[in-house]
Short mmCIF file of C-alpha atoms and ligand atoms in Angstrom, two decimals:
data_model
loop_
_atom_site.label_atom_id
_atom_site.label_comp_id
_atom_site.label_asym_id
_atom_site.label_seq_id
_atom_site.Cartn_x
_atom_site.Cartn_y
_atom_site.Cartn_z
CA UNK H 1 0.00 0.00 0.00
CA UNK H 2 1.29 3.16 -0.66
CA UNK H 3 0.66 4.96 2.79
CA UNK H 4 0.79 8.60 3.92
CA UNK H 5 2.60 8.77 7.26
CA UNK H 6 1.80 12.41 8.87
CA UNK H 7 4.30 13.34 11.76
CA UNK H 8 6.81 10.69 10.13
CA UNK H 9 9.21 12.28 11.07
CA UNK H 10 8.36 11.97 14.70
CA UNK H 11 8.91 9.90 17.23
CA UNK H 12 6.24 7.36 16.93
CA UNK H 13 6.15 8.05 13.44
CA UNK H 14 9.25 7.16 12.48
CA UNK H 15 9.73 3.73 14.09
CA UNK H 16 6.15 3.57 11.99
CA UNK H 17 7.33 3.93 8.73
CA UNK H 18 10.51 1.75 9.44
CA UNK H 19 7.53 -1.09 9.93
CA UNK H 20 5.80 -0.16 6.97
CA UNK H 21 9.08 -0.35 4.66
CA UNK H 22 10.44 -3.51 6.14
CA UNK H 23 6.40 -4.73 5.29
CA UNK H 24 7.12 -4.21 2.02
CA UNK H 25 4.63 -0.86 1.90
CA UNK H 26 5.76 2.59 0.31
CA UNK H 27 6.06 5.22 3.14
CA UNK H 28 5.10 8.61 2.56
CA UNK H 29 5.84 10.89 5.48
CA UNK H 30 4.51 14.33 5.14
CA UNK H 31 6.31 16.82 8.20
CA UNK H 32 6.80 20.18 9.32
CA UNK H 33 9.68 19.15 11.31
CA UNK H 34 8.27 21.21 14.33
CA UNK H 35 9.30 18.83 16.51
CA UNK H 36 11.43 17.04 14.62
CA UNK H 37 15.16 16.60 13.04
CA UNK H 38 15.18 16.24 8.78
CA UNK H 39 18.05 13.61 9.36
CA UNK H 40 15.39 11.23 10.80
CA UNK H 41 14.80 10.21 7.02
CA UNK H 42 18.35 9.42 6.10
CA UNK H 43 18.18 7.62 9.41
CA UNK H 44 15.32 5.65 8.69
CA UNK H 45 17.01 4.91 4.73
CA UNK H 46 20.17 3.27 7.09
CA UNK H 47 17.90 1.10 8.91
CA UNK H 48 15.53 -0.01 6.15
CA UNK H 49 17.84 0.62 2.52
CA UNK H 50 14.47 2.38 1.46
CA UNK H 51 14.53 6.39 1.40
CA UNK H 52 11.12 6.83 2.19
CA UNK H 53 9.58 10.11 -0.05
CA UNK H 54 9.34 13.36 2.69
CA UNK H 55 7.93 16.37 2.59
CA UNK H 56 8.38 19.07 4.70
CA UNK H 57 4.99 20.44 4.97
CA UNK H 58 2.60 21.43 7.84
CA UNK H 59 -0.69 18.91 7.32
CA UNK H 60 -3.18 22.36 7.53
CA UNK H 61 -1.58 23.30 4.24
CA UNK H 62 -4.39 21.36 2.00
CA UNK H 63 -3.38 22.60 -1.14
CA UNK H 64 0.34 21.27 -0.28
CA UNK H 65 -1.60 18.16 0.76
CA UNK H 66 -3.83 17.88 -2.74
CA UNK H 67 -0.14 18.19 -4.49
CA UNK H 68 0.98 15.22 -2.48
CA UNK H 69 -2.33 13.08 -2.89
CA UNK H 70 -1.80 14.06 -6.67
CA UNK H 71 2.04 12.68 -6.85
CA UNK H 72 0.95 9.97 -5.05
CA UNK H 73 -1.98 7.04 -5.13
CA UNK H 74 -2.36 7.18 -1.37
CA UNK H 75 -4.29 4.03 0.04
CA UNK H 76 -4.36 5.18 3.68
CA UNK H 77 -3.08 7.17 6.23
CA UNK H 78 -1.57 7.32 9.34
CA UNK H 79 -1.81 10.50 11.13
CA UNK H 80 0.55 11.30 13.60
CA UNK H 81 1.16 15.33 12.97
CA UNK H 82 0.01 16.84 16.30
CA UNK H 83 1.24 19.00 19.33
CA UNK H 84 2.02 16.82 22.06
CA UNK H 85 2.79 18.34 25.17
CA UNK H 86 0.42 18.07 27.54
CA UNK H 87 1.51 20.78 30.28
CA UNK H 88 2.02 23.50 26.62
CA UNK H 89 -1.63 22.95 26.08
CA UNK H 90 -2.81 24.28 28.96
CA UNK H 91 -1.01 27.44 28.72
CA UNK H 92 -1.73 27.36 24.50
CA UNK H 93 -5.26 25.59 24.11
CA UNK H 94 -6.09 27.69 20.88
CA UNK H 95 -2.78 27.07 18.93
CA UNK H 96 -3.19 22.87 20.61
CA UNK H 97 -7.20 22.87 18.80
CA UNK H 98 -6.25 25.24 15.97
CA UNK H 99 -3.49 22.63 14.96
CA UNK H 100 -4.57 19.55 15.86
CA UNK H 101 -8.28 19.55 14.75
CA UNK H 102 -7.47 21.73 11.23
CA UNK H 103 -4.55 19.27 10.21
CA UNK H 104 -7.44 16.40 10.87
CA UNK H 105 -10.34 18.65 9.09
CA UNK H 106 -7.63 19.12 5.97
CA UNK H 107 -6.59 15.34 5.79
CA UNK H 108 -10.33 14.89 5.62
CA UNK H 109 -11.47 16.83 3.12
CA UNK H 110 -8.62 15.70 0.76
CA UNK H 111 -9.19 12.48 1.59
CA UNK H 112 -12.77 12.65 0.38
CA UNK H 113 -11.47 14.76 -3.12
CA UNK H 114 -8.95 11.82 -3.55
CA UNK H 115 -11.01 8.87 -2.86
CA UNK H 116 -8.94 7.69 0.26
CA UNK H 117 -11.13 5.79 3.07
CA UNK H 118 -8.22 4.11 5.09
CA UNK H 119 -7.21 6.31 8.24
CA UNK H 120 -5.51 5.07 10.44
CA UNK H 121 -5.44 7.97 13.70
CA UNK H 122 -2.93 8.58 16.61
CA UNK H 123 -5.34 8.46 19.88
CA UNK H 124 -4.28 8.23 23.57
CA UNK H 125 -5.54 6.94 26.85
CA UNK H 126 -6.44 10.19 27.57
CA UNK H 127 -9.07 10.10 26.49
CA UNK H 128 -10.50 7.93 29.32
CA UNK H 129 -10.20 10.70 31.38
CA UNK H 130 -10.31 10.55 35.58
CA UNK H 131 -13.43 8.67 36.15
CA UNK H 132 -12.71 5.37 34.51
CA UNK H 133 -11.46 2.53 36.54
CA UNK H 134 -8.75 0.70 35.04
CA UNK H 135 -7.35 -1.00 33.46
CA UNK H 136 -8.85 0.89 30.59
CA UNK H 137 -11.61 -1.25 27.95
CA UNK H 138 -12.72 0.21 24.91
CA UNK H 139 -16.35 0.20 25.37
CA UNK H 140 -15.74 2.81 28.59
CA UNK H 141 -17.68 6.46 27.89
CA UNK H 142 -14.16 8.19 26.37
CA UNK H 143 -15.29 11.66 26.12
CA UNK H 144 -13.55 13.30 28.93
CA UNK H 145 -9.87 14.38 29.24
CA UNK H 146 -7.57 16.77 31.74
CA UNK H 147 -6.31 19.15 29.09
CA UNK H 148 -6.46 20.79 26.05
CA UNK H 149 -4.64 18.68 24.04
CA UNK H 150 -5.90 15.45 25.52
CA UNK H 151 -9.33 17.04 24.25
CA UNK H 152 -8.23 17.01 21.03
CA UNK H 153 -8.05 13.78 20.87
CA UNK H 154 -11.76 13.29 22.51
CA UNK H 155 -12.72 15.60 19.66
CA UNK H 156 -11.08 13.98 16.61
CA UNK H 157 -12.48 10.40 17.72
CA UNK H 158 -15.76 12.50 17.87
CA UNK H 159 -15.06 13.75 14.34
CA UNK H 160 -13.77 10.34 12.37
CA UNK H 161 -16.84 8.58 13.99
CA UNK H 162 -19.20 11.08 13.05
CA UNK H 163 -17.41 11.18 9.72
CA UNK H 164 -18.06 7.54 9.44
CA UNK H 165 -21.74 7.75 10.10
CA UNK H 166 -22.03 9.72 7.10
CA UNK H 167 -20.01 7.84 4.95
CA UNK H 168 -19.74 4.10 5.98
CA UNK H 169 -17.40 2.97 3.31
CA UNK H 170 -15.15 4.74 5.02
CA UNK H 171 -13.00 2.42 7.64
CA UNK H 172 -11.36 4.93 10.87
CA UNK H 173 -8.94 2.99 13.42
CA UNK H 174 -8.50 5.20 16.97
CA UNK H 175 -5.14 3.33 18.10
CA UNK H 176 -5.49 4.75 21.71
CA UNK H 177 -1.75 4.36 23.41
CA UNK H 178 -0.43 3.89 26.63
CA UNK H 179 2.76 5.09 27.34
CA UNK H 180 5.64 4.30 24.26
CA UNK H 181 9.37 4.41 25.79
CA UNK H 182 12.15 3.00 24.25
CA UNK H 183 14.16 3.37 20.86
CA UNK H 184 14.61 0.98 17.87
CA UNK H 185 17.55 -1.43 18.48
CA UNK H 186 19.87 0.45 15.66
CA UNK H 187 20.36 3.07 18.13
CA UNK H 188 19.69 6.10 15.43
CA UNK H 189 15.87 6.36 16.00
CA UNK H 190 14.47 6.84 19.35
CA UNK H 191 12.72 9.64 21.76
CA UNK H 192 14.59 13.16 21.37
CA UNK H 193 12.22 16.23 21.57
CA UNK H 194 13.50 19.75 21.62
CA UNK H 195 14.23 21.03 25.02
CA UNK H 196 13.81 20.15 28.32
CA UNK H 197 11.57 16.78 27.90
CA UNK H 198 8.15 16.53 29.87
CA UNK H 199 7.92 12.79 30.07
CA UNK H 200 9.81 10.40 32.29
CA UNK H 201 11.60 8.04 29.79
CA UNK H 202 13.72 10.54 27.83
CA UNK H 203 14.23 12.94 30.97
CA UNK H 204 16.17 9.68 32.46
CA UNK H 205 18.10 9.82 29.16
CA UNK H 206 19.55 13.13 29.55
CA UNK H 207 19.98 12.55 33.18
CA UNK H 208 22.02 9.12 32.70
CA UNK H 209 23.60 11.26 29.49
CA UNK H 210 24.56 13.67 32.02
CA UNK H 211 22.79 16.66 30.35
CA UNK H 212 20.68 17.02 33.43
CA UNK H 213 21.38 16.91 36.96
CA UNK H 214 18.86 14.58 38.19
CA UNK H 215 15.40 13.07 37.69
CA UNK H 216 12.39 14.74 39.89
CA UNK H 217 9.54 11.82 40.07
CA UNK H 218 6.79 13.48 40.91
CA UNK H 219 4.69 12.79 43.88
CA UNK H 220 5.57 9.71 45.89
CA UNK H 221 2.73 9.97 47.85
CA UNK H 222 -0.30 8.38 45.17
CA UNK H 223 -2.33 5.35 46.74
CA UNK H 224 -0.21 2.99 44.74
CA UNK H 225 1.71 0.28 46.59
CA UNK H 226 5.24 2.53 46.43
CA UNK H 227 3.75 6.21 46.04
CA UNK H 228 3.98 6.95 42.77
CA UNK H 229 2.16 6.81 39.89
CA UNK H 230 1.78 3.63 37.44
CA UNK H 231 1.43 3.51 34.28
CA UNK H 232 1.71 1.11 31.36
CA UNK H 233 4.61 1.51 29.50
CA UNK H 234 4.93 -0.16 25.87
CA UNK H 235 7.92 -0.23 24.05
CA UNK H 236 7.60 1.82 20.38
CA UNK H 237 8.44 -0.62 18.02
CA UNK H 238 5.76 -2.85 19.39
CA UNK H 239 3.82 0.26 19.12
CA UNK H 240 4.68 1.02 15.84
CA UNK H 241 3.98 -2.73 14.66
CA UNK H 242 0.63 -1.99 15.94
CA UNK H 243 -0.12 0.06 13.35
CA UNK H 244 0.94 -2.15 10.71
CA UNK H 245 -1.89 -4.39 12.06
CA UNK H 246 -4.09 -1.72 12.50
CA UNK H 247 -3.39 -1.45 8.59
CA UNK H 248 -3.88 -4.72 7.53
CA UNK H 249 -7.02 -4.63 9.63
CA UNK H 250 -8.32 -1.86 7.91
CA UNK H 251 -8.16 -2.96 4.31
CA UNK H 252 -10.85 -4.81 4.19
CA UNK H 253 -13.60 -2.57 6.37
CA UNK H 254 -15.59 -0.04 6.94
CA UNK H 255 -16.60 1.71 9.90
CA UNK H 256 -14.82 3.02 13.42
CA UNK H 257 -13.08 1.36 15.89
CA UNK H 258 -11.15 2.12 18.84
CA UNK H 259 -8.59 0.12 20.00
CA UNK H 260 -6.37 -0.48 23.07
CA UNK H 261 -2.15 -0.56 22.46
CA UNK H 262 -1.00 -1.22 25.98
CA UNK H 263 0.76 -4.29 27.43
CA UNK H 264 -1.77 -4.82 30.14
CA UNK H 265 0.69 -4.16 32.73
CA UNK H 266 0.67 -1.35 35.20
CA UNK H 267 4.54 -0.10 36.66
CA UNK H 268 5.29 2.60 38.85
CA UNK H 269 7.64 5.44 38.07
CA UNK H 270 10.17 4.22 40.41
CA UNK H 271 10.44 0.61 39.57
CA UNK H 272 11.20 1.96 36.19
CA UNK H 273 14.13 3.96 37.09
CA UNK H 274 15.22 0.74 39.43
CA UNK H 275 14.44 -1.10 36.31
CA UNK H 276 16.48 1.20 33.99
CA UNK H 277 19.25 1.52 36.69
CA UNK H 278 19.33 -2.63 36.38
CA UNK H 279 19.23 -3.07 32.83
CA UNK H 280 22.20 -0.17 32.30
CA UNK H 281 24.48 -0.61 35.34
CA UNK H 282 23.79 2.71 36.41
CA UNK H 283 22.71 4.60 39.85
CA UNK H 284 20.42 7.52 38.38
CA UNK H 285 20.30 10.22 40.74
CA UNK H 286 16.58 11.44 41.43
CA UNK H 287 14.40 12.93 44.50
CA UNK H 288 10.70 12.77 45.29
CA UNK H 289 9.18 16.47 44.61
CA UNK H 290 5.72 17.51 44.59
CA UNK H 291 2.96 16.10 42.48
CA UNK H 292 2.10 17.29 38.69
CA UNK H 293 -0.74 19.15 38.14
CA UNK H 294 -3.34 16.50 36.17
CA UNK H 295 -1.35 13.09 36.89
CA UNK H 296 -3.62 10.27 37.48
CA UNK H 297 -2.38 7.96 40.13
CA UNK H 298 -2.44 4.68 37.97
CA UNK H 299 -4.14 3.32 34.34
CA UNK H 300 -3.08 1.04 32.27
CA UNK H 301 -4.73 -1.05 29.63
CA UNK H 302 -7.23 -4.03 28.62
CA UNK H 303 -4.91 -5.27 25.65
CA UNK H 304 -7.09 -7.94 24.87
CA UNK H 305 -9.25 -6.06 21.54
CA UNK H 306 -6.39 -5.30 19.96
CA UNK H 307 -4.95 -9.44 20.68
CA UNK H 308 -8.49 -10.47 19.43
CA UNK H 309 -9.29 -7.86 16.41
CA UNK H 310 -5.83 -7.24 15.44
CA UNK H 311 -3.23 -10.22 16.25
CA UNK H 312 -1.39 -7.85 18.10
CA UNK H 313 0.03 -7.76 21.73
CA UNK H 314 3.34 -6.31 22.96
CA UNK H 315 6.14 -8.65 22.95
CA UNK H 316 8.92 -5.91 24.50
CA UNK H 317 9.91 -6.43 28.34
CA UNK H 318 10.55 -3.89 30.39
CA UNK H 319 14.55 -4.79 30.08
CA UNK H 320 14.24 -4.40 26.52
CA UNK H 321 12.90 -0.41 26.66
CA UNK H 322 15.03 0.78 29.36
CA UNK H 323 18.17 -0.43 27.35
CA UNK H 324 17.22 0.59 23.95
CA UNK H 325 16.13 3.99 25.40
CA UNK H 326 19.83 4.49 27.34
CA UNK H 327 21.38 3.14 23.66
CA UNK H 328 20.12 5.71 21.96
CA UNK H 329 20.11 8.72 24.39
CA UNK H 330 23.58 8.47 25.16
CA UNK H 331 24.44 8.95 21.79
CA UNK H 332 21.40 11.54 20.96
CA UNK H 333 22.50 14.94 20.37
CA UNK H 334 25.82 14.27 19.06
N1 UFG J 1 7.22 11.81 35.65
C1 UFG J 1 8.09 12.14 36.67
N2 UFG J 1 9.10 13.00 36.38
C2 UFG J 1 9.28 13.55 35.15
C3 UFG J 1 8.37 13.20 34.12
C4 UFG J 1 7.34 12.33 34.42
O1 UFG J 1 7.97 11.67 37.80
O2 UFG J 1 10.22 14.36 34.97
C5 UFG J 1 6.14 10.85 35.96
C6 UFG J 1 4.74 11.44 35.79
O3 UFG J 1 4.33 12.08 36.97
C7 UFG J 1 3.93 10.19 35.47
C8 UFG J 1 4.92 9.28 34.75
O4 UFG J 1 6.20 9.79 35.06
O5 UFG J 1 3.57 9.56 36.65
C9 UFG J 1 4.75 9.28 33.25
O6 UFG J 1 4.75 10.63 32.81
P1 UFG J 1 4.85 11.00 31.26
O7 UFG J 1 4.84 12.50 31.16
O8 UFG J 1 5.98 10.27 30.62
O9 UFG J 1 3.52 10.37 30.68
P2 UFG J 1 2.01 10.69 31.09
O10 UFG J 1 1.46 9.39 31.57
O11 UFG J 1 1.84 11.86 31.92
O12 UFG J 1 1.49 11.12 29.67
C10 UFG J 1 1.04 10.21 28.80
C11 UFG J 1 1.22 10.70 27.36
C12 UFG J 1 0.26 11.80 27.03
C13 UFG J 1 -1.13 11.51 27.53
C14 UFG J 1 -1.09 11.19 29.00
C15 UFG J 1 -2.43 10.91 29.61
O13 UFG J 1 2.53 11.16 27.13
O14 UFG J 1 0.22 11.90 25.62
O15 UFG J 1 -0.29 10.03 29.15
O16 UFG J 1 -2.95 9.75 29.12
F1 UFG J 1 -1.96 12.55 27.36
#
């Protein structure tokens, strides 16, 4: 298939269309490198011996989209392209809906000029907001979410499935993730945003890379058994091979579904750094500081749709992210 990756560039995207190529599909990333490094592509041609076809190009552009749907028979996309960072949103909700819900409205509507019906869209577990017990199952009310850019997501799953009401040839997948950590095992793609990071996994990097003084883990009084928060961390490439199945799933229906990418597992913040101290012989200095504004004490997911619809579960350990991660921060910025 020849399938438009949006954010490609990106973290999650990246690893994505490394999947995709080694699957034999044509990747076509489309990014505006806002949070991204243009060298990501040459890195993903080492990996794969494919140079997947870029453009640099911000996905509200839809006339720079139309050029791309006409160079290209797109089959499907995957759309990744968003603002991120949850804390930013909060201080930046109308540039966080302005970009995130016009990039979706544009891949839309030149979707529908072009004939596409295959997308394939970047959710979160956000989205099950504070109320829901965990773990997490996709038939929970997900309409609620603790910022800005966690309502974005509420709102495009809102959109796609409304979209699909009207038109149900049309087949939408909401891949909602848990939390991705780790790096492909090449070393040259992995979890490197600009500036200081806001999550945990690449703030250990710079810490252990010695590019920050030490980790703060915040709040280590949650009622979880050691204080602080859990969460369910997956490692990206099983994340990214998710999507791949999501893909496959895809081409041959119609209509929306939600789905689950989680390992089913629940750790806390500190038996991840114990577990990333372990797997990298290293003693990462940290303290206990206050809470973060909006952290829920624990979620993590019911994997078991996306084992049932898709043939998919994570396969990663935790060993596997917390080395893969240290691999390629320590050489990250160099
Ligand atoms: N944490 C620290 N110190 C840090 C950074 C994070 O202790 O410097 C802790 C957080 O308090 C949290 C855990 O590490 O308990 C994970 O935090 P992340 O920021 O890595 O991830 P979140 O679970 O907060 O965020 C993730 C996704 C968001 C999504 C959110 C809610 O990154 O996209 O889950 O579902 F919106």
């Amino acid at each position: 298939m020849n399938v438009l990756v949006t954010g490609g560039a990106g973290y999650i995207g990246s690893h994505t269309v490394v999947e995709l190529i080694n699957a034999g599909h044509n990747a076509i990333i489309v990014d505006d490198l806002s949070n991204a490094k243009a060298d990501v592509v040459d890195r993903i041609q080492t990996i794969t011996g494919t140079r997947p076809v870029f453009y640099e190009l911000d996905c509200k552009n839809i006339d720079g989209l139309r050029s791309v749907f006409s160079a290209h028979k797109i089959d499907a996309i995957i759309h990744f392209a968003a603002f991120k960072a949850v804390g930013e949103s909060v201080k930046k909700p109308l540039q966080y809906y302005r970009n995130n819900l016009d990039s979706t409205f544009a891949l839309l509507e030149v979707m529908e000029e072009f004939g596409c019906k295959k997308f394939i869209f970047s959710s979160s577990a956000t989205v099950y907001g504070p109320n829901n017990p965990h773990p997490y199952k996709e038939e929970m009310p997900a309409i609620q979410s603790s910022s800005p850019y966690g309502w974005t997501k509420v709102m495009i799953e809102r959109i796609l499935t409304d979209y699909v009401t009207a038109h149900p040839d049309f087949c939408a997948v909401l891949l909602r993730y848990f939390n991705p950590i780790g790096a492909h095992e090449s070393g040259l793609l992995g979890d490197d945003p600009n500036g200081i990071p806001n999550n945990l996994m690449p703030y250990i990097g710079r810490v252990a890379a010695g590019q920050l003084e030490k980790l703060t883990i915040f709040g280590g009084d949650y009622p979880t058994p050691d204080g602080t928060c859990q969460r369910d961390y997956l490692h990206v490439v099983d994340l990214a091979v998710g999507h791949l199945k999501a893909l496959e799933f895809a081409k041959d229906r119609e209509g929306a579904e939600a789905i689950n990418l989680g390992t089913g597992n629940g750790i806390s913040v500190l038996e991840l750094v114990n577990a990333f101290n372990k797997a990298n012989d290293m003693d990462l200095p940290y303290v206990i500081g206050p809470r973060r504004d909006g952290d829920l004490p624990a979620f993590w997911a019911d994997a078991e749709k996306a084992k049932n619809l898709l043939g998919w579960e994570a396969t990663h350990t935790v060993e596997d992210m917390c080395r893969s991660a240290w691999q390629f921060a320590k050489n990250a910025g160099k």
